[in-house]
mmCIF file of C-alpha atoms in Angstrom:
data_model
loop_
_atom_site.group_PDB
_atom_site.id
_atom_site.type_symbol
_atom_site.label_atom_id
_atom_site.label_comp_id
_atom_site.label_asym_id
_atom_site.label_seq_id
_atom_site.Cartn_x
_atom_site.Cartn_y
_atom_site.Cartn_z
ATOM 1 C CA UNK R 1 37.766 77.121 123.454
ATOM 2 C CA UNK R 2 36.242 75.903 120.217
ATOM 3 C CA UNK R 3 32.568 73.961 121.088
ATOM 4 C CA UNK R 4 32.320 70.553 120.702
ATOM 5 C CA UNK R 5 30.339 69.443 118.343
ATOM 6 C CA UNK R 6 27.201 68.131 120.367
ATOM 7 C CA UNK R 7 27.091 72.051 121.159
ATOM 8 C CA UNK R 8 27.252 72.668 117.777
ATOM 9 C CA UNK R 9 24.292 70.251 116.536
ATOM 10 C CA UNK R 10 22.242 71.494 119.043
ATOM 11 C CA UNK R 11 22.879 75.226 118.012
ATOM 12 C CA UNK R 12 22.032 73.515 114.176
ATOM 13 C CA UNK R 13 18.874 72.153 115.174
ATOM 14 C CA UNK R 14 17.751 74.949 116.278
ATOM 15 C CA UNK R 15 18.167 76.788 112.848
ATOM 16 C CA UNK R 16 21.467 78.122 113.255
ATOM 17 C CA UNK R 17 23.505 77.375 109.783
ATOM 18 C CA UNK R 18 26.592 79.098 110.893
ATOM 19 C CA UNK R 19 27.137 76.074 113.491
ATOM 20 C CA UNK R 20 26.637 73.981 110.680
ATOM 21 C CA UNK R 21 28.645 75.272 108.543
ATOM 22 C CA UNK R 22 31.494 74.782 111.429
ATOM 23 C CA UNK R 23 30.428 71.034 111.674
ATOM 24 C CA UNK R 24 31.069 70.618 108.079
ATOM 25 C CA UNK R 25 34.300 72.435 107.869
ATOM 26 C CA UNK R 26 35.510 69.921 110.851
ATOM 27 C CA UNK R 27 34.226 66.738 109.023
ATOM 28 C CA UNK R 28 34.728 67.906 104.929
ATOM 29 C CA UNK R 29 38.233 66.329 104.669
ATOM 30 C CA UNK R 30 37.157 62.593 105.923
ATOM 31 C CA UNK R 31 34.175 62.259 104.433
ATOM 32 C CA UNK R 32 35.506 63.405 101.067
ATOM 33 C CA UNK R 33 38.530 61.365 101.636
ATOM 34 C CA UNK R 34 36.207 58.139 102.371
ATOM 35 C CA UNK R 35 34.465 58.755 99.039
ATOM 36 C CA UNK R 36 37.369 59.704 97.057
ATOM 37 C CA UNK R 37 38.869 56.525 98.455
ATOM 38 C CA UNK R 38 35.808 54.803 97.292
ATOM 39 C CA UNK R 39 34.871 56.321 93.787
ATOM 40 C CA UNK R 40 38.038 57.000 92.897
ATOM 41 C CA UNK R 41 36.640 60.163 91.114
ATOM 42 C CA UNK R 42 37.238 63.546 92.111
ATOM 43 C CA UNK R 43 34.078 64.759 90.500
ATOM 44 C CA UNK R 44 31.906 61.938 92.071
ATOM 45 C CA UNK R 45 33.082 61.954 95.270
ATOM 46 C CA UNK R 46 32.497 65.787 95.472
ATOM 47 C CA UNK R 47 28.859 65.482 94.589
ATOM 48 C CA UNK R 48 28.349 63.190 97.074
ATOM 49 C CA UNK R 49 30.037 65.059 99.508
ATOM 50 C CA UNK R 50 27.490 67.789 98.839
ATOM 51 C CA UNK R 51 25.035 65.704 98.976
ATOM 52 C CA UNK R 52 25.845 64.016 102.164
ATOM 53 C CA UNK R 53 26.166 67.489 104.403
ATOM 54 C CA UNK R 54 23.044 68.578 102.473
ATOM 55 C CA UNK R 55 21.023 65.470 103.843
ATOM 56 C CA UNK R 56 22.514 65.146 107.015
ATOM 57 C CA UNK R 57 21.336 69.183 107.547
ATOM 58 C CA UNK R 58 17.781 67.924 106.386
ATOM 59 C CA UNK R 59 17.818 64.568 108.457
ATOM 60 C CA UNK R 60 19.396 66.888 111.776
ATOM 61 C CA UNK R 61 15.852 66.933 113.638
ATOM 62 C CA UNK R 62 16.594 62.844 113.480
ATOM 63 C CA UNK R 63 19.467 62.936 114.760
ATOM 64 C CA UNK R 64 19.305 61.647 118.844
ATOM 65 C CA UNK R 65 23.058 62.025 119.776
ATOM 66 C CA UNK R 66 23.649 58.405 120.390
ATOM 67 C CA UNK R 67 26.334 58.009 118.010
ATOM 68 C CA UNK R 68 28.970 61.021 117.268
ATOM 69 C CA UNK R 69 28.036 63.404 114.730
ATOM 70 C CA UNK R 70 30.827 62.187 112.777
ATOM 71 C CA UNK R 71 29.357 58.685 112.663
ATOM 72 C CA UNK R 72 26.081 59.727 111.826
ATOM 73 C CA UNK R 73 27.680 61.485 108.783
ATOM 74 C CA UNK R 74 30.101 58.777 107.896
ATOM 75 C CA UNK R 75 26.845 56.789 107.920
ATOM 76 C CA UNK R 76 25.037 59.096 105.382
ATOM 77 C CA UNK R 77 28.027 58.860 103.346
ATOM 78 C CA UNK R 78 28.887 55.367 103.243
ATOM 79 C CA UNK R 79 25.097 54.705 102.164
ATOM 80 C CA UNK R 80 24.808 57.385 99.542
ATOM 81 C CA UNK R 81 28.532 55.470 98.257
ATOM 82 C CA UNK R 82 27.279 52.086 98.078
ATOM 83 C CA UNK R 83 24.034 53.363 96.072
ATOM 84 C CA UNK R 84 25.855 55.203 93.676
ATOM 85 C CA UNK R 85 28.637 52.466 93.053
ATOM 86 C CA UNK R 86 25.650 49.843 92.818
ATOM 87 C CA UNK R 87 24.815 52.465 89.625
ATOM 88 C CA UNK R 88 28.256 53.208 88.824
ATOM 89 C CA UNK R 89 28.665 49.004 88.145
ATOM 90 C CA UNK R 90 28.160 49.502 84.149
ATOM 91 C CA UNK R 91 30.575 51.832 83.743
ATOM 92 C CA UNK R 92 34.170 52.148 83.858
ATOM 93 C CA UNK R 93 35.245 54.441 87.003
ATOM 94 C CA UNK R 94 37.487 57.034 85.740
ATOM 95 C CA UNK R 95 40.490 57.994 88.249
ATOM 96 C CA UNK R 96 40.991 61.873 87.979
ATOM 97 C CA UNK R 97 43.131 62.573 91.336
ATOM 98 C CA UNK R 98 46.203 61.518 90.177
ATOM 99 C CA UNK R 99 48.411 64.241 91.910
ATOM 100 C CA UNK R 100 49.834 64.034 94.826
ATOM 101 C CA UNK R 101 50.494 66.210 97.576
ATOM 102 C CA UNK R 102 54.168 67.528 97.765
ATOM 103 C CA UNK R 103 54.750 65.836 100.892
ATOM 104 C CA UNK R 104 54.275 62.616 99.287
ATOM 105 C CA UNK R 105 58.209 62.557 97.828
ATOM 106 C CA UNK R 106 59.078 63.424 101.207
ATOM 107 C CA UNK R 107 57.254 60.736 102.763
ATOM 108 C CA UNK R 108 60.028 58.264 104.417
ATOM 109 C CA UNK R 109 57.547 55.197 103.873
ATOM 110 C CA UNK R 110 56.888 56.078 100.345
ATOM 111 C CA UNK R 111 61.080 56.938 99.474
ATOM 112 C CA UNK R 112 61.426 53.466 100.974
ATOM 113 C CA UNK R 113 59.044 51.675 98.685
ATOM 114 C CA UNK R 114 60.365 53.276 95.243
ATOM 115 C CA UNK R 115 63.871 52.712 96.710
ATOM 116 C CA UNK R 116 66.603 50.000 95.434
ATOM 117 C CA UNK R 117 64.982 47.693 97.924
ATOM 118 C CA UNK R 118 62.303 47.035 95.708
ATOM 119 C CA UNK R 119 62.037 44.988 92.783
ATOM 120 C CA UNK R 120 60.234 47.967 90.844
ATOM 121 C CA UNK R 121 62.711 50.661 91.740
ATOM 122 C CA UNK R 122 62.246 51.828 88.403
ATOM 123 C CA UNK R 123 58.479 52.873 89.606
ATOM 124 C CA UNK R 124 57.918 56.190 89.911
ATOM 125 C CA UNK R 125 55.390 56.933 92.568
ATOM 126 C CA UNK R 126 52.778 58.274 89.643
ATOM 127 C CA UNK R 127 53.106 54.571 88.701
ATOM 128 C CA UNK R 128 52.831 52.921 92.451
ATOM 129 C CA UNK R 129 49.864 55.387 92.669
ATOM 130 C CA UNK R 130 48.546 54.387 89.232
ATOM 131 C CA UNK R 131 48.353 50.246 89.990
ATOM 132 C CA UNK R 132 47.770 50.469 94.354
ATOM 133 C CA UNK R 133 44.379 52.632 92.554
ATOM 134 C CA UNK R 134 43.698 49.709 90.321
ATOM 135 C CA UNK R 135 43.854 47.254 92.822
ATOM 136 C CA UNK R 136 41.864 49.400 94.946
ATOM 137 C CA UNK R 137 38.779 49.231 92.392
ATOM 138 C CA UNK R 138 39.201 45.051 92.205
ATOM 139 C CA UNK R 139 37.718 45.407 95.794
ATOM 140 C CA UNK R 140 34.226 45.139 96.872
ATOM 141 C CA UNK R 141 32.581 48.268 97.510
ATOM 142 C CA UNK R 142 32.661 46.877 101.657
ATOM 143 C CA UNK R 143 36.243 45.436 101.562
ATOM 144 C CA UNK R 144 37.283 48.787 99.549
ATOM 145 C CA UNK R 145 35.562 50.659 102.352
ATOM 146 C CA UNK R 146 36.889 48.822 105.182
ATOM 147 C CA UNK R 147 40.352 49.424 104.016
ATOM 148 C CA UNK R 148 39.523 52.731 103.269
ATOM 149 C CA UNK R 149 38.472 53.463 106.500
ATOM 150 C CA UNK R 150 41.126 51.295 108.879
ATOM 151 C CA UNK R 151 44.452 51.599 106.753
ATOM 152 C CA UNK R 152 44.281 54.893 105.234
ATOM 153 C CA UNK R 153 42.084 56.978 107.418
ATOM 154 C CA UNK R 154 43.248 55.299 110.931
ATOM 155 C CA UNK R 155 39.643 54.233 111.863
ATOM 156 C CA UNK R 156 39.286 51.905 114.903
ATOM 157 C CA UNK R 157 37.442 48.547 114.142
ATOM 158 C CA UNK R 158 34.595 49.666 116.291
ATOM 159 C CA UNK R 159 33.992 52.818 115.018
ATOM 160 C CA UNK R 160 33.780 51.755 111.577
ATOM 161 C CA UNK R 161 31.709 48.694 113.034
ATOM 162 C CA UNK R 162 29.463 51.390 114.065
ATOM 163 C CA UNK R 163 29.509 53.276 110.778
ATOM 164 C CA UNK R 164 28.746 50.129 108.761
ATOM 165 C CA UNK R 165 26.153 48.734 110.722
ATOM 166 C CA UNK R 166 27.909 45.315 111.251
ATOM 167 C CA UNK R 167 30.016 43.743 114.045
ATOM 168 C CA UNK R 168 34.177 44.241 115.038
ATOM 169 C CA UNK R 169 34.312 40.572 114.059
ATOM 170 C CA UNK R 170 32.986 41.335 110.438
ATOM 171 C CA UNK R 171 34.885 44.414 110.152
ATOM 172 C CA UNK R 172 38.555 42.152 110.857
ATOM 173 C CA UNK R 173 37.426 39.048 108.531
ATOM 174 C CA UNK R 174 36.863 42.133 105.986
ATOM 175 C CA UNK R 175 39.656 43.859 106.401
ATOM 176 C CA UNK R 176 41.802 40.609 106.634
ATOM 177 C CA UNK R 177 40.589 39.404 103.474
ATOM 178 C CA UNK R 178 40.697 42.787 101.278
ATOM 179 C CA UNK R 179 44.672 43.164 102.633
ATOM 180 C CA UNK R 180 44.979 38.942 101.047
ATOM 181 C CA UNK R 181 43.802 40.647 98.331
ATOM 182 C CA UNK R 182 45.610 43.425 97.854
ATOM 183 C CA UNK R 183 48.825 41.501 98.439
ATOM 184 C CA UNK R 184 48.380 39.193 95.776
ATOM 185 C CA UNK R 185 47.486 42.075 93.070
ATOM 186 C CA UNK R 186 50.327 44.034 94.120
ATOM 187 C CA UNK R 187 52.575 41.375 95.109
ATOM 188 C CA UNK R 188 55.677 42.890 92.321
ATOM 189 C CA UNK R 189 55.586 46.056 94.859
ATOM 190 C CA UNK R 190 55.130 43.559 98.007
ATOM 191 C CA UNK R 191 58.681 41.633 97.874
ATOM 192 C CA UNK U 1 65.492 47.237 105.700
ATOM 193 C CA UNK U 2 62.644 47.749 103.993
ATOM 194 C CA UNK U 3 62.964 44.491 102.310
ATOM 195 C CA UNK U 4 62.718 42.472 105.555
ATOM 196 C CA UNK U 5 59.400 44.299 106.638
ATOM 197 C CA UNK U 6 56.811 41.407 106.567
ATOM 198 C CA UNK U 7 54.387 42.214 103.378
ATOM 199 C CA UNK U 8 51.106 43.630 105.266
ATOM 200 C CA UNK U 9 53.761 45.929 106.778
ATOM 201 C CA UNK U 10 54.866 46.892 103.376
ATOM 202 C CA UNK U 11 51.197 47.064 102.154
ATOM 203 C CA UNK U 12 50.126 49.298 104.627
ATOM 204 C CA UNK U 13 52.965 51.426 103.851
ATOM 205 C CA UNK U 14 51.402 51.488 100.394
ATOM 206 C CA UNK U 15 48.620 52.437 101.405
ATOM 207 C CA UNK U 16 49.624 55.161 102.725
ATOM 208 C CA UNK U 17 50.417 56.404 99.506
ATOM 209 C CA UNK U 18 46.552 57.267 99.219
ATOM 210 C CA UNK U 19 46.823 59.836 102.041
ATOM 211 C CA UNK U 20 48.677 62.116 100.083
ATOM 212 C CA UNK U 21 46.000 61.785 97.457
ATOM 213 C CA UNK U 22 43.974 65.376 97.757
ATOM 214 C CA UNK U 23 41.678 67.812 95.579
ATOM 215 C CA UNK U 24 43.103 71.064 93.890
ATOM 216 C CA UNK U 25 44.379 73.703 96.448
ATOM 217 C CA UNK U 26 41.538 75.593 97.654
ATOM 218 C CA UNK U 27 38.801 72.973 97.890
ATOM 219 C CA UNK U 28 38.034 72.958 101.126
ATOM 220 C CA UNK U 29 38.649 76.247 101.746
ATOM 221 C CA UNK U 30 34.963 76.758 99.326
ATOM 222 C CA UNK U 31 33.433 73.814 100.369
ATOM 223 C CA UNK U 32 31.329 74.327 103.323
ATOM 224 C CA UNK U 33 30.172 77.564 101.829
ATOM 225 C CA UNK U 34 29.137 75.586 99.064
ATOM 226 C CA UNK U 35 26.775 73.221 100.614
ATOM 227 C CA UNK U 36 25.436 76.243 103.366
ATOM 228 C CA UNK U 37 24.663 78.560 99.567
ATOM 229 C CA UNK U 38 23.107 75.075 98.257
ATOM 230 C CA UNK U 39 20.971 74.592 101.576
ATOM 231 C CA UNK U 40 19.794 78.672 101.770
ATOM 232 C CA UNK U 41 18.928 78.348 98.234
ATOM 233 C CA UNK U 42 16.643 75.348 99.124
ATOM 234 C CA UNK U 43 18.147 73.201 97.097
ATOM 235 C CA UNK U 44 16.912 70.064 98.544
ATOM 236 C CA UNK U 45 17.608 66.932 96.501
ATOM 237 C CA UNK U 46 14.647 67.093 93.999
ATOM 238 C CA UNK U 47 12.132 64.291 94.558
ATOM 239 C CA UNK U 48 12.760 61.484 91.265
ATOM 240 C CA UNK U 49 10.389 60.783 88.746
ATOM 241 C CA UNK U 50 8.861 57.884 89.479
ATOM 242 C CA UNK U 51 10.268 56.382 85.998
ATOM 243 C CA UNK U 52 14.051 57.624 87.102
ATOM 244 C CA UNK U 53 13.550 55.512 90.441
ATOM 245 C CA UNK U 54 11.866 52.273 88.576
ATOM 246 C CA UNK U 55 15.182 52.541 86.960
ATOM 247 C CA UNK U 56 17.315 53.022 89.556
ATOM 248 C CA UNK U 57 15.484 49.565 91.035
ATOM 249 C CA UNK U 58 16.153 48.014 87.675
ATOM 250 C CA UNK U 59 19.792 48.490 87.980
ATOM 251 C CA UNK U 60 20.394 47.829 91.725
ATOM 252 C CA UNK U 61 18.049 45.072 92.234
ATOM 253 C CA UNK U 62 18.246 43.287 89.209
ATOM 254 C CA UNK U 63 17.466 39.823 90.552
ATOM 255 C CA UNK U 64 14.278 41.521 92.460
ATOM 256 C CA UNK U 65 13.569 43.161 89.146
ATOM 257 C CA UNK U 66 13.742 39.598 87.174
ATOM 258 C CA UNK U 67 11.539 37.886 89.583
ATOM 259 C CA UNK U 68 8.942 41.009 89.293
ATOM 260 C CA UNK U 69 9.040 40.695 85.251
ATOM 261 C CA UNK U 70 8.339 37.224 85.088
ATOM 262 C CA UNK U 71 5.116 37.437 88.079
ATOM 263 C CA UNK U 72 4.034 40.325 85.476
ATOM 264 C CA UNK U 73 4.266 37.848 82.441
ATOM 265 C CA UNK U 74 2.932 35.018 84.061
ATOM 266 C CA UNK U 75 -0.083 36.570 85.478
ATOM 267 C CA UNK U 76 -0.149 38.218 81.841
ATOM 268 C CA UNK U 77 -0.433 34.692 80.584
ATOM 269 C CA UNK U 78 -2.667 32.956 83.077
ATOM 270 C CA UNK U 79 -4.956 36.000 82.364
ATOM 271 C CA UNK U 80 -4.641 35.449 78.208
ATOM 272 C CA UNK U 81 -5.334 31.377 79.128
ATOM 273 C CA UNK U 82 -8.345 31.910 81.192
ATOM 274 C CA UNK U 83 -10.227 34.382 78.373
ATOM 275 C CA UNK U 84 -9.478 31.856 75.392
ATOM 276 C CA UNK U 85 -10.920 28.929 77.691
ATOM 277 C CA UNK U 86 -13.756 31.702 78.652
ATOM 278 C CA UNK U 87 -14.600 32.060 75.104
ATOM 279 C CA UNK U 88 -14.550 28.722 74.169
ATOM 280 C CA UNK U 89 -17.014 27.542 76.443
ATOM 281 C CA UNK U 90 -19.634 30.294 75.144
ATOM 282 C CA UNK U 91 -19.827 31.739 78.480
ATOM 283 C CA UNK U 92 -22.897 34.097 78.621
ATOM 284 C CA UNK U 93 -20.681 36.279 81.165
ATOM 285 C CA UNK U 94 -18.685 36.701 78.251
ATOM 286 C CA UNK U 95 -18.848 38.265 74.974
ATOM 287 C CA UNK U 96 -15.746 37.939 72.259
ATOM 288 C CA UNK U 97 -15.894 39.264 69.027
ATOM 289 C CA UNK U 98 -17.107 36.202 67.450
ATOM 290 C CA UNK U 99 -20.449 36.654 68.892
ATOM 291 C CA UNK U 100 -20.582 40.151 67.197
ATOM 292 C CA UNK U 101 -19.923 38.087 63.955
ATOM 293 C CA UNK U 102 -22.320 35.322 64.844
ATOM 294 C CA UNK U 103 -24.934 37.366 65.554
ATOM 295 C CA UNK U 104 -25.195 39.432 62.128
ATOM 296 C CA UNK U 105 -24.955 36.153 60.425
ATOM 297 C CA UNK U 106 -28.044 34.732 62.357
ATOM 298 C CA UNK U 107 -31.185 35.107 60.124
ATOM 299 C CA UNK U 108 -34.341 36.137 61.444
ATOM 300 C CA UNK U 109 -38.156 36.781 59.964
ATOM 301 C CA UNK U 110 -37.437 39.966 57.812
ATOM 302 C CA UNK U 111 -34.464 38.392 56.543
ATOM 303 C CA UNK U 112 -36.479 35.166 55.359
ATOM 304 C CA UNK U 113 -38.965 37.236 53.485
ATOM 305 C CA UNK U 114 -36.468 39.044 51.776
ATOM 306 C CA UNK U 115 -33.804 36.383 50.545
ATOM 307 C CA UNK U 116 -37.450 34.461 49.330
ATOM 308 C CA UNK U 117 -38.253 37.200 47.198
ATOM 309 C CA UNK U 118 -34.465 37.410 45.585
ATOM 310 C CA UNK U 119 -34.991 33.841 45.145
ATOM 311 C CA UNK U 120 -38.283 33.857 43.056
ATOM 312 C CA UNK U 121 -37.160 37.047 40.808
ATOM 313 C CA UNK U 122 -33.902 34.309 40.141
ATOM 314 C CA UNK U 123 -36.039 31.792 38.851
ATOM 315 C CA UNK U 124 -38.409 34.056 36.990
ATOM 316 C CA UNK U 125 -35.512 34.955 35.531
ATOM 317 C CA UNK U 126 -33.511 31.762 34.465
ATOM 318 C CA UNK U 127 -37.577 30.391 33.117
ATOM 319 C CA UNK U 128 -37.362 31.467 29.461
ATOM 320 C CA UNK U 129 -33.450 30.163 29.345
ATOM 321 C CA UNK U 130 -34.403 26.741 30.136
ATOM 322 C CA UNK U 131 -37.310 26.625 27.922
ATOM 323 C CA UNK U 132 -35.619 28.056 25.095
ATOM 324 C CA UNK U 133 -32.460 25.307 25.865
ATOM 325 C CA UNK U 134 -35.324 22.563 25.713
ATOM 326 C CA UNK U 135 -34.544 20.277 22.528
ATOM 327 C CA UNK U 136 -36.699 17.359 21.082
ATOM 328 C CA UNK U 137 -34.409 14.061 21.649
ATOM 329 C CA UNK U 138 -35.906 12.970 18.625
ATOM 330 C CA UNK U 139 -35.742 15.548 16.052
ATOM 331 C CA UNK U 140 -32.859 16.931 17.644
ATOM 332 C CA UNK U 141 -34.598 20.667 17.655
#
């Protein structure tokens, strides 16, 4: 039976990297997801992936167990994000994760949306990709991550209420408003 | 039927185009190893310069940033104000460079003596030219 992770910070506070290096293997997926998600840059989000597991092993002594490990992380990451997107703001993010996984053209809610029922059926999903990424980036960073977080990585509102530091009732009027959003800039691949 | 889906349904379904988003093969596989080689080599996040994290302030706290600049200018100018109105009232507290200028200008007992004597060798001098330029009205001599 694989230890839970509690086990496995305690075994990491003590010194022992090898249980850390399980924690991160358990956790590398969402919290590179989350800041792919956000940056939109393959290169970026890996740094601060890095960068996250390496402060969160440096920050471990602080770390009290009231929250899940995962949160705790998330909570790294989703600061590191919104200090390196408030530095990212002069430049032009550049998307450079443009393929997709195989599965995606076996997807039966993606076939549907590129299928004759849509207006676009002449969109490829390269191109659904391409403009659902734009519209993405016309977010704010906490709408972006909000989304980010509830529709594509199947967050409950109070977890991610406890990752961002704010209230369920926040997290809904943000989530309700970045989805308005998002309808209206992708409204040709909505009807 | 896909059509009749209200459109958050069909946005979500969008959305879930992003899950299928994912690095090159092999990423994670390395990853963990990465960041354990990164911690056992001590590579902790260097401390910044403190001119790299002024900047850093600059850029995400621009309105902080503005506010600082002009406190800095203003006390800049308040200070500038207070020495002109300083100097112009001759304070003894303080000295400007005028007083430097004043001061090698004032004359004192050696330097009375001395332009007195310059000023008798200049009359000795111009004597024999005004005598010599002395004409009789009458003769016109």
């Amino acid at each position: 039976m694989d230890p839970s992770d509690a086990e496995l910070v305690r075994h990491a506070q003590g010194g022992d990297i090898e249980c850390f290096n399980e924690l991160v293997r358990r956790h590398q997926e969402r919290v590179y997801g989350t800041l792919y998600h956000m940056t939109a840059n393959h290169e970026d989000a890996n740094d601060l992936a890095q960068e996250t597991f390496i402060k969160a092993w440096h920050a471990l002594g602080s770390f009290k167990g009231e929250s899940g490990f995962y949160t705790w992380v998330y909570r790294i990451a989703v600061n590191k994000t919104l200090n390196f997107l408030k530095q990212r703001r002069n430049r032009t993010p550049q998307m450079s994760l443009n393929d997709l996984d195989q599965n995606a053209e076996h997807d039966p809610d993606l076939v549907a949306l590129v299928s004759e029922h849509t207006p676009r059926r002449d969109a490829g999903l390269a191109e659904l990709q391409e403009h659902l990424n734009a519209a993405m980036l016309k977010l704010s960073e906490v709408h972006r991550m909000v989304v980010t977080f509830h529709d594509i990585q199947g967050l409950p509102h109070e977890e991610i209420a406890r990752i961002m530091d704010c209230n369920v009732g926040t997290v809904r009027s943000r989530l309700y408003y970045a989805r308005q959003q998002l309808q209206g800039l992708l409204s040709d691949y909505l009807k | 039927m896909d059509s009749i889906l209200p459109e958050h349904e069909r946005l979500l379904r969008l959305l879930a185009l992003k899950r299928h988003e994912v690095p090159p093969p092999g990423y994670f596989d390395r990853f963990a190893d990465r960041v354990v080689l990164h911690i056992k080599a001590g590579q902790v996040p260097a401390p910044e310069p403190w001119w790299a994290r002024l900047r850093e302030w600059l850029v995400t706290e621009p309105a902080l940033a503005g506010s600082y600049a002009m406190l800095v200018t203003g006390g800049l100018f308040f200070a500038l104000s207070v020495y002109h109105l300083s100097d112009r009232g001759a304070s003894p507290g303080l000295i400007s460079p005028h007083h430097f200028g004043a001061v090698a200008a004032m004359p004192g007992p050696a330097t009375d003596a001395a332009a007195k004597r310059d000023l008798e060798k200049i009359q000795f001098r111009l004597q024999p030219e005004v005598v010599t330029n002395r004409t009789n009205p009458r003769t016109g001599r």
